[in-house]
Amino acid sequence: QKEVEQNSGPLSVPEGAIASLNCTYSDRVSQSFFWYRQYSGKSPELIMSIYSNGDKEDGRFTAQLNKASQYVSLLIRDSQPSDSATYLCGRKKSSGDKLTFGTGTRLAVRP
Amino acid sequence: GAVVSQHPSRVICKSGTSVKIECRSLDFQATTMFWYRQFPKQSLMLMATSNEGSKATYEQGVEKDKFLINHASLTLSTLTVTSAHPEDSSFYICSAMEGGEPYNEQFFGPGTRLTVL
């Protein structure tokens, strides 16, 4: 089992819809979770970090963490074509640990 | 978020030459910096982790004598690709972390696209 798993997609949603991106991880000791957005040919950009169970909202983005289920998700409300990118889920077991990424989910928002 | 810069953004060199890439944290002190490589349509691959003033820790399969990393200060790390060959052509991205719980977010530089002819 991969340490961090994501569906590669593409996930296609219409403009204005909610895009739901999911990520599972293989251990029960991970402490920190991150969502990055990567446009084609560019480097990753941090969108959200989450450390505690529950929801964390920032603008149109909501991260949800369920440590018991080893599951973290990212919701994007009112999706825009500019949100079309690859979304990388990452986790660290501790603050000094290396960031382990999933393979990323490609999101396509149709105008 | 914090800002990380990289220089140069793009470099083309001849086979056998060495290329140095600089990574700077502009508005915070980075206790730890990371170097990644990404081939087209593939995932990010961590090459090495460096802490200021210490030797870098390389991931399995990464040649430390080929990819020299220096983390001389809390705001600067350099990656030197020595005797570059066409197979080293890739997108090199650095990342910096301020450190400490819970501020362990990593911020990525814009990347350096290396083409070795």
GROMACS .gro file of N, CA, C and O in nm, chain B residues 2-74:
model
  292
  113ALA      N    1   0.486   3.221   0.299
  113ALA     CA    2   0.625   3.261   0.288
  113ALA      C    3   0.675   3.250   0.144
  113ALA      O    4   0.622   3.175   0.065
  114VAL      N    5   0.779   3.328   0.115
  114VAL     CA    6   0.829   3.336  -0.023
  114VAL      C    7   0.966   3.269  -0.033
  114VAL      O    8   1.057   3.297   0.046
  115VAL      N    9   0.977   3.183  -0.133
  115VAL     CA   10   1.103   3.116  -0.162
  115VAL      C   11   1.139   3.148  -0.307
  115VAL      O   12   1.055   3.134  -0.397
  116SER      N   13   1.261   3.192  -0.328
  116SER     CA   14   1.305   3.223  -0.464
  116SER      C   15   1.409   3.123  -0.511
  116SER      O   16   1.477   3.061  -0.428
  117GLN      N   17   1.419   3.108  -0.640
  117GLN     CA   18   1.519   3.021  -0.701
  117GLN      C   19   1.582   3.093  -0.817
  117GLN      O   20   1.516   3.167  -0.891
  118HIS      N   21   1.710   3.066  -0.836
  118HIS     CA   22   1.781   3.128  -0.948
  118HIS      C   23   1.888   3.032  -1.000
  118HIS      O   24   1.958   2.970  -0.918
  119PRO      N   25   1.898   3.012  -1.130
  119PRO     CA   26   1.816   3.073  -1.235
  119PRO      C   27   1.683   2.997  -1.253
  119PRO      O   28   1.666   2.890  -1.197
  120SER      N   29   1.593   3.054  -1.328
  120SER     CA   30   1.467   2.987  -1.354
  120SER      C   31   1.481   2.885  -1.467
  120SER      O   32   1.405   2.788  -1.475
  121ARG      N   33   1.577   2.911  -1.551
  121ARG     CA   34   1.597   2.821  -1.664
  121ARG      C   35   1.746   2.824  -1.700
  121ARG      O   36   1.809   2.929  -1.697
  122VAL      N   37   1.801   2.707  -1.729
  122VAL     CA   38   1.941   2.702  -1.770
  122VAL      C   39   1.958   2.593  -1.875
  122VAL      O   40   1.902   2.483  -1.863
  123ILE      N   41   2.036   2.626  -1.976
  123ILE     CA   42   2.073   2.531  -2.080
  123ILE      C   43   2.224   2.521  -2.078
  123ILE      O   44   2.293   2.624  -2.082
  124CYS      N   45   2.276   2.401  -2.071
  124CYS     CA   46   2.420   2.387  -2.063
  124CYS      C   47   2.465   2.269  -2.149
  124CYS      O   48   2.384   2.184  -2.189
  125LYS      N   49   2.595   2.265  -2.172
  125LYS     CA   50   2.651   2.154  -2.249
  125LYS      C   51   2.683   2.038  -2.156
  125LYS      O   52   2.712   2.056  -2.036
  126SER      N   53   2.679   1.919  -2.210
  126SER     CA   54   2.711   1.799  -2.133
  126SER      C   55   2.851   1.811  -2.075
  126SER      O   56   2.944   1.854  -2.142
  127GLY      N   57   2.865   1.773  -1.949
  127GLY     CA   58   2.995   1.778  -1.883
  127GLY      C   59   3.019   1.900  -1.797
  127GLY      O   60   3.113   1.901  -1.717
  128THR      N   61   2.935   2.001  -1.814
  128THR     CA   62   2.952   2.121  -1.732
  128THR      C   63   2.877   2.106  -1.600
  128THR      O   64   2.794   2.018  -1.583
  129SER      N   65   2.910   2.195  -1.507
  129SER     CA   66   2.842   2.196  -1.376
  129SER      C   67   2.748   2.315  -1.369
  129SER      O   68   2.777   2.421  -1.423
  130VAL      N   69   2.638   2.295  -1.303
  130VAL     CA   70   2.536   2.399  -1.291
  130VAL      C   71   2.501   2.418  -1.145
  130VAL      O   72   2.476   2.321  -1.073
  131LYS      N   73   2.499   2.544  -1.102
  131LYS     CA   74   2.463   2.574  -0.963
  131LYS      C   75   2.327   2.643  -0.959
  131LYS      O   76   2.302   2.739  -1.034
  132ILE      N   77   2.241   2.594  -0.871
  132ILE     CA   78   2.108   2.652  -0.853
  132ILE      C   79   2.098   2.704  -0.710
  132ILE      O   80   2.133   2.633  -0.615
  133GLU      N   81   2.051   2.827  -0.698
  133GLU     CA   82   2.037   2.889  -0.565
  133GLU      C   83   1.892   2.890  -0.520
  133GLU      O   84   1.801   2.913  -0.599
  134CYS      N   85   1.872   2.868  -0.393
  134CYS     CA   86   1.739   2.872  -0.333
  134CYS      C   87   1.744   2.961  -0.210
  134CYS      O   88   1.829   2.940  -0.123
  135ARG      N   89   1.657   3.060  -0.205
  135ARG     CA   90   1.658   3.153  -0.092
  135ARG      C   91   1.519   3.166  -0.030
  135ARG      O   92   1.419   3.175  -0.101
  136SER      N   93   1.515   3.166   0.103
  136SER     CA   94   1.391   3.201   0.172
  136SER      C   95   1.397   3.352   0.197
  136SER      O   96   1.492   3.401   0.257
  137LEU      N   97   1.297   3.425   0.146
  137LEU     CA   98   1.307   3.571   0.144
  137LEU      C   99   1.255   3.638   0.270
  137LEU      O  100   1.300   3.746   0.306
  138ASP      N  101   1.158   3.579   0.336
  138ASP     CA  102   1.098   3.649   0.450
  138ASP      C  103   1.089   3.561   0.574
  138ASP      O  104   1.013   3.590   0.665
  139PHE      N  105   1.169   3.456   0.578
  139PHE     CA  106   1.174   3.374   0.698
  139PHE      C  107   1.307   3.299   0.699
  139PHE      O  108   1.376   3.290   0.597
  140GLN      N  109   1.341   3.246   0.815
  140GLN     CA  110   1.464   3.168   0.826
  140GLN      C  111   1.429   3.021   0.814
  140GLN      O  112   1.345   2.971   0.888
  141ALA      N  113   1.492   2.955   0.720
  141ALA     CA  114   1.460   2.816   0.689
  141ALA      C  115   1.557   2.724   0.762
  141ALA      O  116   1.674   2.717   0.726
  142THR      N  117   1.507   2.657   0.862
  142THR     CA  118   1.593   2.562   0.932
  142THR      C  119   1.624   2.441   0.844
  142THR      O  120   1.730   2.381   0.855
  143THR      N  121   1.531   2.409   0.758
  143THR     CA  122   1.547   2.293   0.672
  143THR      C  123   1.507   2.329   0.530
  143THR      O  124   1.407   2.398   0.510
  144MET      N  125   1.587   2.285   0.435
  144MET     CA  126   1.553   2.303   0.294
  144MET      C  127   1.557   2.167   0.225
  144MET      O  128   1.631   2.078   0.267
  145PHE      N  129   1.475   2.155   0.125
  145PHE     CA  130   1.460   2.030   0.052
  145PHE      C  131   1.482   2.056  -0.097
  145PHE      O  132   1.444   2.161  -0.148
  146TRP      N  133   1.538   1.957  -0.163
  146TRP     CA  134   1.553   1.966  -0.308
  146TRP      C  135   1.476   1.851  -0.372
  146TRP      O  136   1.491   1.734  -0.334
  147TYR      N  137   1.395   1.888  -0.472
  147TYR     CA  138   1.314   1.791  -0.544
  147TYR      C  139   1.350   1.796  -0.693
  147TYR      O  140   1.401   1.896  -0.743
  148ARG      N  141   1.314   1.689  -0.760
  148ARG     CA  142   1.328   1.683  -0.906
  148ARG      C  143   1.197   1.630  -0.960
  148ARG      O  144   1.134   1.542  -0.899
  149GLN      N  145   1.156   1.683  -1.073
  149GLN     CA  146   1.031   1.637  -1.133
  149GLN      C  147   1.050   1.624  -1.283
  149GLN      O  148   1.081   1.722  -1.352
  150PHE      N  149   1.028   1.503  -1.334
  150PHE     CA  150   1.030   1.478  -1.477
  150PHE      C  151   0.889   1.501  -1.530
  150PHE      O  152   0.791   1.495  -1.456
  151PRO      N  153   0.879   1.527  -1.662
  151PRO     CA  154   0.747   1.559  -1.720
  151PRO      C  155   0.642   1.453  -1.687
  151PRO      O  156   0.667   1.333  -1.698
  152LYS      N  157   0.527   1.501  -1.642
  152LYS     CA  158   0.410   1.418  -1.611
  152LYS      C  159   0.437   1.316  -1.502
  152LYS      O  160   0.367   1.215  -1.491
  153GLN      N  161   0.538   1.340  -1.420
  153GLN     CA  162   0.566   1.251  -1.308
  153GLN      C  163   0.556   1.327  -1.176
  153GLN      O  164   0.547   1.449  -1.173
  154SER      N  165   0.558   1.250  -1.069
  154SER     CA  166   0.547   1.310  -0.936
  154SER      C  167   0.677   1.376  -0.896
  154SER      O  168   0.784   1.347  -0.950
  155LEU      N  169   0.666   1.462  -0.796
  155LEU     CA  170   0.785   1.519  -0.735
  155LEU      C  171   0.868   1.409  -0.669
  155LEU      O  172   0.811   1.321  -0.604
  156MET      N  173   0.997   1.415  -0.686
  156MET     CA  174   1.084   1.318  -0.621
  156MET      C  175   1.181   1.392  -0.529
  156MET      O  176   1.257   1.478  -0.575
  157LEU      N  177   1.176   1.360  -0.402
  157LEU     CA  178   1.268   1.424  -0.307
  157LEU      C  179   1.409   1.371  -0.332
  157LEU      O  180   1.431   1.250  -0.338
  158MET      N  181   1.503   1.464  -0.348
  158MET     CA  182   1.641   1.425  -0.370
  158MET      C  183   1.718   1.427  -0.238
  158MET      O  184   1.794   1.335  -0.209
  159ALA      N  185   1.703   1.533  -0.161
  159ALA     CA  186   1.782   1.547  -0.040
  159ALA      C  187   1.720   1.650   0.053
  159ALA      O  188   1.642   1.735   0.011
  160THR      N  189   1.758   1.637   0.179
  160THR     CA  190   1.714   1.728   0.285
  160THR      C  191   1.838   1.790   0.346
  160THR      O  192   1.934   1.719   0.376
  161SER      N  193   1.835   1.921   0.365
  161SER     CA  194   1.953   1.983   0.426
  161SER      C  195   1.913   2.075   0.540
  161SER      O  196   1.813   2.146   0.533
  162ASN      N  197   1.990   2.068   0.647
  162ASN     CA  198   1.975   2.158   0.760
  162ASN      C  199   2.094   2.252   0.763
  162ASN      O  200   2.206   2.212   0.731
  163GLU      N  201   2.069   2.375   0.801
  163GLU     CA  202   2.174   2.476   0.801
  163GLU      C  203   2.295   2.431   0.882
  163GLU      O  204   2.281   2.387   0.997
  164GLY      N  205   2.409   2.436   0.817
  164GLY     CA  206   2.534   2.401   0.883
  164GLY      C  207   2.564   2.252   0.891
  164GLY      O  208   2.668   2.213   0.945
  165SER      N  209   2.475   2.170   0.838
  165SER     CA  210   2.497   2.024   0.843
  165SER      C  211   2.507   1.968   0.702
  165SER      O  212   2.467   2.032   0.606
  166LYS      N  213   2.560   1.846   0.695
  166LYS     CA  214   2.563   1.779   0.566
  166LYS      C  215   2.422   1.738   0.526
  166LYS      O  216   2.340   1.703   0.612
  167ALA      N  217   2.398   1.740   0.397
  167ALA     CA  218   2.265   1.702   0.348
  167ALA      C  219   2.243   1.552   0.362
  167ALA      O  220   2.337   1.472   0.359
  168THR      N  221   2.118   1.516   0.379
  168THR     CA  222   2.077   1.375   0.381
  168THR      C  223   2.014   1.343   0.247
  168THR      O  224   1.912   1.404   0.210
  169TYR      N  225   2.072   1.249   0.174
  169TYR     CA  226   2.026   1.218   0.040
  169TYR      C  227   1.931   1.099   0.043
  169TYR      O  228   1.948   1.005   0.121
  170GLU      N  229   1.833   1.102  -0.046
  170GLU     CA  230   1.742   0.989  -0.060
  170GLU      C  231   1.814   0.876  -0.134
  170GLU      O  232   1.913   0.897  -0.205
  171GLN      N  233   1.763   0.759  -0.113
  171GLN     CA  234   1.822   0.641  -0.175
  171GLN      C  235   1.824   0.657  -0.326
  171GLN      O  236   1.724   0.696  -0.387
  172GLY      N  237   1.937   0.627  -0.385
  172GLY     CA  238   1.950   0.633  -0.530
  172GLY      C  239   1.998   0.766  -0.582
  172GLY      O  240   2.022   0.779  -0.703
  173VAL      N  241   2.010   0.867  -0.497
  173VAL     CA  242   2.058   0.998  -0.540
  173VAL      C  243   2.208   1.007  -0.509
  173VAL      O  244   2.249   0.988  -0.395
  174GLU      N  245   2.287   1.035  -0.610
  174GLU     CA  246   2.432   1.038  -0.594
  174GLU      C  247   2.476   1.169  -0.528
  174GLU      O  248   2.463   1.276  -0.586
  175LYS      N  249   2.531   1.159  -0.409
  175LYS     CA  250   2.569   1.281  -0.336
  175LYS      C  251   2.688   1.352  -0.400
  175LYS      O  252   2.705   1.472  -0.384
  176ASP      N  253   2.772   1.276  -0.473
  176ASP     CA  254   2.888   1.340  -0.537
  176ASP      C  255   2.848   1.410  -0.666
  176ASP      O  256   2.923   1.492  -0.719
  177LYS      N  257   2.732   1.378  -0.717
  177LYS     CA  258   2.685   1.440  -0.840
  177LYS      C  259   2.598   1.561  -0.809
  177LYS      O  260   2.603   1.661  -0.879
  178PHE      N  261   2.521   1.550  -0.704
  178PHE     CA  262   2.430   1.658  -0.665
  178PHE      C  263   2.479   1.714  -0.530
  178PHE      O  264   2.445   1.664  -0.423
  179LEU      N  265   2.561   1.818  -0.540
  179LEU     CA  266   2.622   1.875  -0.421
  179LEU      C  267   2.529   1.981  -0.362
  179LEU      O  268   2.486   2.072  -0.430
  180ILE      N  269   2.502   1.965  -0.234
  180ILE     CA  270   2.412   2.059  -0.167
  180ILE      C  271   2.486   2.129  -0.054
  180ILE      O  272   2.554   2.065   0.026
  181ASN      N  273   2.470   2.260  -0.051
  181ASN     CA  274   2.530   2.342   0.054
  181ASN      C  275   2.422   2.429   0.115
  181ASN      O  276   2.352   2.501   0.044
  182HIS      N  277   2.407   2.421   0.245
  182HIS     CA  278   2.306   2.501   0.316
  182HIS      C  279   2.383   2.590   0.414
  182HIS      O  280   2.388   2.563   0.534
  183ALA      N  281   2.444   2.694   0.358
  183ALA     CA  282   2.542   2.773   0.434
  183ALA      C  283   2.479   2.868   0.534
  183ALA      O  284   2.542   2.908   0.631
  184SER      N  285   2.354   2.907   0.511
  184SER     CA  286   2.290   3.000   0.603
  184SER      C  287   2.143   2.964   0.615
  184SER      O  288   2.093   2.876   0.546
  185LEU      N  289   2.074   3.033   0.703
  185LEU     CA  290   1.933   3.003   0.726
  185LEU      C  291   1.843   3.054   0.614
  185LEU      O  292   1.722   3.035   0.619
   0.00000   0.00000   0.00000
